[in-house]
XYZ file of C-alpha atoms in Angstrom:
448
model
C -13.134 -16.298 13.612
C -14.363 -12.989 12.179
C -18.098 -12.448 12.229
C -19.728 -10.917 9.137
C -23.087 -9.164 9.402
C -24.749 -7.960 6.224
C -27.048 -5.008 6.840
C -30.181 -4.439 4.861
C -32.053 -1.190 5.395
C -32.144 -0.333 9.103
C -31.244 -3.491 11.003
C -30.673 -4.030 14.664
C -27.077 -5.118 15.051
C -26.064 -8.081 17.159
C -22.326 -8.839 17.243
C -21.205 -12.325 18.179
C -17.918 -13.864 19.085
C -16.772 -11.245 21.641
C -16.583 -11.165 25.424
C -18.173 -7.951 26.622
C -16.374 -7.965 29.933
C -12.968 -8.287 28.251
C -13.626 -5.813 25.472
C -15.496 -3.108 27.324
C -14.797 -3.647 31.017
C -18.365 -4.030 32.312
C -21.452 -6.185 32.117
C -23.870 -3.496 30.986
C -22.918 -2.649 27.454
C -25.742 -0.925 25.663
C -25.748 -0.694 21.875
C -26.036 2.843 20.553
C -27.406 4.299 17.287
C -24.774 5.451 14.816
C -24.761 6.899 11.304
C -22.026 6.847 8.663
C -22.225 9.770 6.213
C -20.482 9.349 2.855
C -19.535 12.308 0.640
C -17.073 12.914 -2.190
C -13.594 14.312 -1.542
C -13.945 18.100 -1.341
C -10.510 18.838 -2.813
C -10.968 16.629 -5.875
C -14.698 17.002 -6.470
C -15.676 20.397 -5.010
C -18.820 20.775 -7.121
C -20.452 17.680 -5.579
C -18.709 17.545 -2.204
C -21.812 18.620 -0.258
C -23.992 15.821 -1.625
C -24.357 12.481 0.078
C -23.333 9.485 -2.060
C -25.805 6.635 -2.452
C -25.110 2.903 -2.829
C -21.684 3.047 -1.184
C -20.663 -0.204 0.470
C -19.537 0.529 4.021
C -17.562 -1.927 6.153
C -17.195 -1.250 9.879
C -14.640 -3.436 11.650
C -14.346 -3.637 15.421
C -10.668 -3.120 16.226
C -10.794 -5.371 19.289
C -12.904 -8.298 18.067
C -12.501 -7.993 14.259
C -16.301 -8.403 13.926
C -17.582 -6.668 10.799
C -20.734 -4.775 9.890
C -21.473 -4.388 6.179
C -24.156 -2.201 4.625
C -24.951 0.303 1.875
C -25.759 3.993 2.064
C -29.251 5.255 1.277
C -30.198 7.987 -1.213
C -28.904 10.632 1.205
C -25.495 8.983 1.503
C -26.182 7.629 4.994
C -25.790 4.199 6.534
C -28.085 4.398 9.573
C -27.441 1.793 12.246
C -30.010 1.390 15.011
C -27.692 -0.391 17.430
C -23.908 -0.757 17.479
C -21.812 -2.001 20.375
C -19.524 0.787 21.650
C -15.874 0.496 20.726
C -13.224 1.596 18.244
C -13.860 0.755 14.616
C -12.249 1.149 11.234
C -14.544 2.347 8.445
C -13.949 1.379 4.835
C -16.110 2.757 2.010
C -16.244 1.432 -1.568
C -18.101 2.550 -4.689
C -17.990 1.673 -8.378
C -19.470 4.016 -10.966
C -19.984 3.104 -14.585
C -18.784 5.637 -17.132
C -22.215 7.198 -17.654
C -22.911 7.232 -13.892
C -19.599 8.944 -13.226
C -20.241 11.617 -15.843
C -23.773 12.259 -14.552
C -22.823 12.422 -10.872
C -19.428 14.119 -11.096
C -20.137 16.342 -14.087
C -16.968 15.542 -16.026
C -16.002 13.062 -18.716
C -13.890 9.954 -18.223
C -12.440 7.395 -20.627
C -12.698 4.564 -18.087
C -15.616 2.139 -18.202
C -15.548 1.760 -14.412
C -14.239 4.294 -11.887
C -13.512 3.017 -8.376
C -13.880 5.188 -5.284
C -12.691 4.464 -1.785
C -12.452 5.988 1.660
C -10.929 4.805 4.917
C -10.768 5.857 8.559
C -8.970 3.685 11.090
C -9.935 5.132 14.470
C -13.649 5.795 14.719
C -14.964 5.847 18.263
C -18.550 4.729 18.709
C -20.192 5.359 22.065
C -23.105 7.194 23.671
C -21.395 10.539 23.039
C -20.854 10.096 19.283
C -23.748 9.820 16.874
C -22.179 9.985 13.397
C -19.012 9.984 11.297
C -18.303 11.634 7.931
C -16.098 9.648 5.547
C -15.144 11.129 2.194
C -14.451 8.951 -0.819
C -12.238 9.669 -3.795
C -10.903 7.966 -6.908
C -7.264 7.140 -7.460
C -4.844 8.160 -10.197
C -5.870 5.714 -12.887
C -2.866 4.474 -14.805
C -1.744 1.642 -17.011
C 1.127 0.456 -14.819
C 0.268 -1.225 -11.517
C 2.237 -2.751 -8.685
C 1.726 -6.457 -9.158
C 3.727 -8.092 -6.386
C 5.356 -6.723 -3.244
C 7.592 -9.287 -1.567
C 8.659 -7.578 1.628
C 8.371 -10.460 4.114
C 11.632 -12.244 3.266
C 12.282 -15.947 3.748
C 13.436 -17.951 6.753
C 16.346 -16.232 8.516
C 18.307 -19.485 8.945
C 16.993 -21.925 6.353
C 16.178 -19.464 3.567
C 17.627 -16.182 2.296
C 16.574 -13.904 5.157
C 15.664 -10.547 3.541
C 18.128 -10.818 0.626
C 15.480 -12.158 -1.776
C 13.015 -9.264 -1.537
C 11.617 -7.885 -4.803
C 8.952 -5.698 -6.402
C 7.066 -6.551 -9.583
C 5.361 -3.983 -11.847
C 2.773 -4.968 -14.462
C 1.614 -3.356 -17.718
C -2.171 -3.533 -17.457
C -2.755 -1.857 -20.821
C -2.908 -3.114 -24.395
C 0.049 -0.956 -25.453
C 3.796 -1.295 -24.882
C 5.005 0.988 -22.079
C 8.657 1.780 -21.482
C 9.976 1.374 -17.965
C 12.737 3.924 -18.582
C 12.662 6.688 -15.986
C 10.025 5.086 -13.793
C 10.570 5.778 -10.080
C 9.955 3.503 -7.122
C 9.093 5.485 -4.007
C 9.116 4.078 -0.477
C 7.327 6.098 2.171
C 8.432 7.446 5.518
C 5.816 7.239 8.250
C 5.216 6.618 11.909
C 5.551 3.009 13.070
C 2.767 3.127 15.666
C -0.674 4.682 15.765
C -0.502 6.267 19.211
C -1.429 9.963 18.891
C 1.085 12.408 20.322
C 2.155 16.023 19.896
C 3.752 15.404 16.501
C 1.014 13.212 14.958
C -2.486 13.396 13.584
C -5.332 11.679 15.413
C -4.640 8.387 13.598
C -1.023 8.350 14.804
C 0.507 9.287 11.441
C 3.005 12.143 11.367
C 1.585 15.652 11.151
C 3.945 16.840 8.432
C 2.647 20.399 8.624
C 4.792 20.830 11.742
C 7.975 20.567 9.659
C 6.855 21.028 6.043
C 4.469 23.935 6.616
C 1.489 24.385 4.304
C -1.191 23.542 6.835
C -3.398 20.513 6.251
C -2.193 20.157 2.638
C 1.139 18.932 3.975
C -0.701 15.759 5.010
C -3.231 15.503 2.179
C -1.440 16.699 -0.968
C 1.973 15.073 -0.460
C 3.717 11.871 0.494
C 7.171 11.642 2.051
C 9.916 9.328 0.864
C 13.018 7.844 2.464
C 14.010 5.782 -0.600
C 13.555 7.100 -4.134
C 15.116 5.000 -6.901
C 14.846 5.168 -10.658
C 14.880 2.723 -13.556
C 17.642 3.702 -16.003
C 17.231 4.098 -19.753
C 17.101 6.581 -22.611
C 13.325 6.540 -22.993
C 12.768 3.519 -25.222
C 15.298 1.034 -23.897
C 13.256 -1.151 -21.531
C 9.815 -2.037 -22.939
C 7.097 -3.656 -20.844
C 4.849 -5.545 -23.237
C 1.061 -5.542 -22.764
C 0.091 -7.942 -19.969
C 3.721 -8.460 -18.936
C 5.734 -7.470 -15.878
C 9.185 -6.378 -14.779
C 10.946 -7.484 -11.591
C 13.105 -5.175 -9.488
C 15.247 -7.272 -7.155
C 17.110 -6.249 -4.067
C 19.890 -8.578 -5.273
C 19.567 -10.304 -8.655
C 21.068 -13.689 -7.888
C 19.661 -17.191 -7.540
C 18.911 -17.168 -3.839
C 18.345 -20.925 -3.899
C 22.070 -21.424 -4.379
C 24.968 -20.830 -1.933
C 27.205 -17.859 -2.755
C 30.194 -15.888 -1.510
C 29.560 -12.419 -0.106
C 31.701 -9.415 -1.091
C 34.268 -10.422 1.529
C 34.607 -13.945 0.143
C 32.681 -15.542 3.007
C 30.460 -18.428 1.980
C 26.715 -18.097 2.556
C 24.784 -21.363 2.642
C 21.137 -21.987 1.769
C 19.807 -24.946 3.721
C 16.312 -25.207 2.214
C 16.190 -23.726 -1.321
C 12.433 -24.149 -1.643
C 11.947 -21.416 0.956
C 13.332 -18.721 -1.342
C 13.358 -17.602 -5.002
C 15.606 -17.309 -8.050
C 16.093 -13.641 -8.962
C 19.018 -14.116 -11.333
C 16.751 -13.191 -14.258
C 15.302 -10.042 -12.703
C 15.001 -7.013 -14.966
C 16.708 -4.619 -12.549
C 18.506 -4.796 -9.228
C 19.277 -2.275 -6.518
C 23.014 -2.748 -6.318
C 24.289 -0.183 -3.815
C 28.005 -0.992 -3.686
C 29.235 1.848 -5.914
C 26.832 4.356 -4.365
C 27.917 3.500 -0.819
C 31.573 3.749 -1.773
C 30.978 7.150 -3.387
C 29.603 8.566 -0.130
C 32.279 6.970 2.031
C 30.051 4.213 3.339
C 30.953 0.539 3.559
C 29.015 -1.630 1.083
C 26.652 -4.241 2.476
C 28.290 -7.671 2.658
C 25.403 -9.454 0.899
C 25.031 -6.846 -1.862
C 26.312 -8.922 -4.788
C 26.220 -7.308 -8.231
C 24.884 -9.241 -11.208
C 26.619 -7.551 -14.140
C 23.976 -8.911 -16.527
C 21.167 -7.034 -14.750
C 20.910 -3.205 -14.991
C 21.282 -1.308 -11.720
C 18.606 0.990 -10.364
C 19.692 4.626 -9.997
C 19.665 6.164 -6.537
C 17.871 9.533 -6.712
C 17.351 10.044 -2.980
C 18.331 7.886 -0.019
C 17.879 9.048 3.553
C 17.768 5.887 5.648
C 20.652 4.242 7.475
C 20.432 0.997 5.493
C 23.153 0.500 2.883
C 20.979 -1.781 0.737
C 17.335 -1.957 -0.351
C 16.192 -3.821 2.742
C 12.401 -3.627 2.807
C 11.832 -3.175 6.513
C 9.734 -6.075 7.756
C 8.611 -4.214 10.887
C 7.884 -0.639 9.766
C 6.264 -1.829 6.510
C 7.073 0.811 3.905
C 4.273 1.954 1.635
C 5.334 1.526 -2.016
C 4.446 3.687 -5.015
C 5.467 4.158 -8.639
C 5.623 7.501 -10.420
C 7.062 9.452 -13.314
C 8.617 12.909 -13.103
C 11.274 14.924 -14.914
C 14.674 15.579 -13.368
C 13.727 19.239 -13.011
C 10.507 18.379 -11.179
C 12.302 16.065 -8.776
C 14.971 18.720 -8.122
C 12.247 21.211 -7.186
C 10.712 19.042 -4.466
C 11.392 20.027 -0.869
C 13.281 17.943 1.660
C 11.872 18.104 5.172
C 12.502 16.500 8.541
C 9.930 14.284 10.242
C 7.833 15.914 12.970
C 9.219 13.346 15.400
C 12.800 14.530 14.821
C 12.562 18.086 13.399
C 16.345 18.576 13.420
C 17.121 15.105 12.067
C 17.076 13.237 8.760
C 15.388 14.871 5.771
C 12.791 13.177 3.605
C 11.651 13.948 0.063
C 8.257 15.676 -0.169
C 6.465 14.375 -3.277
C 3.193 15.799 -4.656
C 0.779 12.883 -4.543
C -0.659 13.628 -7.984
C 2.561 12.198 -9.478
C 1.831 8.749 -8.035
C 0.665 6.278 -10.705
C -0.059 3.449 -8.275
C 0.527 2.795 -4.597
C 0.115 0.021 -2.086
C -0.203 0.492 1.653
C 0.817 -2.420 3.854
C 0.739 -2.877 7.587
C 2.340 -4.824 10.390
C 0.934 -8.065 11.739
C -0.868 -6.340 14.610
C -1.968 -3.435 12.370
C -0.549 -0.908 14.813
C 1.147 1.297 12.205
C -1.013 4.003 10.562
C -1.633 4.257 6.831
C 1.085 5.958 4.791
C -0.829 6.795 1.590
C -3.901 9.048 1.358
C -7.125 7.225 0.490
C -7.084 8.385 -3.138
C -3.826 6.465 -3.673
C -4.911 3.376 -1.726
C -8.315 3.275 -0.060
C -7.196 0.683 2.488
C -4.128 -1.560 2.942
C -3.027 -5.156 2.767
C -0.642 -7.621 4.398
C 0.351 -11.256 4.156
C -2.064 -13.724 5.722
C -2.048 -17.453 6.432
C -4.490 -20.075 5.186
C -6.978 -19.074 7.899
C -6.968 -15.466 6.718
C -5.080 -14.240 9.769
C -2.141 -11.826 9.633
C 1.057 -13.809 9.171
C 4.506 -13.293 10.591
C 7.421 -12.137 8.461
C 10.307 -14.241 7.072
C 7.743 -16.728 5.774
C 8.460 -16.566 2.044
C 4.963 -15.168 1.439
C 4.193 -12.216 -0.799
C 1.183 -10.018 -1.545
C 0.159 -10.162 -5.209
C -2.558 -8.446 -7.221
C -5.518 -10.591 -8.280
C -6.031 -11.518 -11.912
C -9.183 -9.870 -13.219
C -9.405 -11.397 -16.700
C -7.502 -12.608 -19.725
C -8.304 -10.642 -22.881
C -6.978 -12.092 -26.152
C -4.182 -13.749 -24.191
C -3.301 -10.557 -22.293
C -3.484 -10.809 -18.505
C -5.366 -7.926 -16.898
C -4.957 -7.473 -13.152
C -7.593 -6.135 -10.783
C -7.200 -2.467 -9.868
C -9.946 -0.973 -7.702
C -7.651 1.462 -5.854
C -8.194 -0.656 -2.727
C -5.376 -3.018 -1.806
C -7.541 -4.959 0.653
C -9.685 -5.976 -2.342
C -6.978 -6.201 -4.973
C -4.247 -8.276 -3.309
C -3.992 -11.808 -1.965
C -1.188 -13.793 -0.361
C 0.913 -16.354 -2.237
C 4.294 -17.957 -1.870
C 6.656 -15.407 -3.427
C 6.801 -16.101 -7.151
C 8.477 -13.595 -9.502
C 6.441 -13.372 -12.743
C 3.821 -15.655 -11.236
C 0.127 -14.914 -10.870
C -2.536 -15.353 -8.230
C -4.707 -18.384 -8.809
């Protein structure tokens, strides 16, 4: 069980629930003093980047024991801990500013009543040789469309629909109709383990500057995509009503029912309750025609529903011949808008791991409307999105709150914040660990 310790001003920390011999290899572990310094993102808020930020909630999590330390920064932007057990920790920082607070502290106007800030660092070493850590916080790109549900886990490989029933749901969080036409879904390329090496940053994520150039901005100002697909339409063809959602299916069929694949082979479903009906999805990623056009064999399970519009393939650089949301590498997912000319101008670069291999689309992060970072069960893969897109990350969990295996039929879904005049408003704090919970996959459903 995770241990939660709420810090007041300058407490002495005592962690419980861990075996010191197992975690640290000796019987003489001495707690050490440690300070977390919180400041604003220097690239986004240069005028206030040297000032410490007060009243920031800081969560330290021991990577080995999952014990947590929770406290708030003082007037100087510091969380001063008198005694912390040595180890490797993740640090998550959260702050909410009201409109007037934001304008006073940042020095610029905003139309939002609440602005959410977040920061995250996954590999913070605390020992006798380290006394402090600086974590910078930033706000996300506030938009009216949000990712509502990300069903990447798939259902039972034998009794359900395997990965064929995966889908993404996008919600209109505003009080105005928004057209889905031209909206892009972007899936991110990233390292699948967090072991630092010659081609990675310290957190194990690719150091894209080695292949993209541009120095540190290659890792902070851009994201890199292996799948980039677009909703069709002429601009006002596919409305998303206020408080409503659209569903983008991998394959828009009723996965509870048996079907014949493209070769005429019957595919049985033994336990329909394990999967979902996507026959009424708004869009599907049918890849048959695209694969044929590039001389590639279509995927056997890629059945086209002629009543559901097909997503348009703008860029595709992975080996898969269908939208198979990888259940092991856990692709970060974003939504964005851009013109055809803007997309055409973006560079294509190889990963630092394979500099002469496959190319990936380099996308300026300021185009991202919303993004969700997910992780593997063991949380060994590094974050894909910068903190200003998603301050942390999420994953499916079981009833005990523990990371759950894939092919379970579970999905991550955004929490419901409120219902205003019948319109459902979802929670959006730019922090997926706060905003999402686990449910049984349910297209157009809501978290309870």
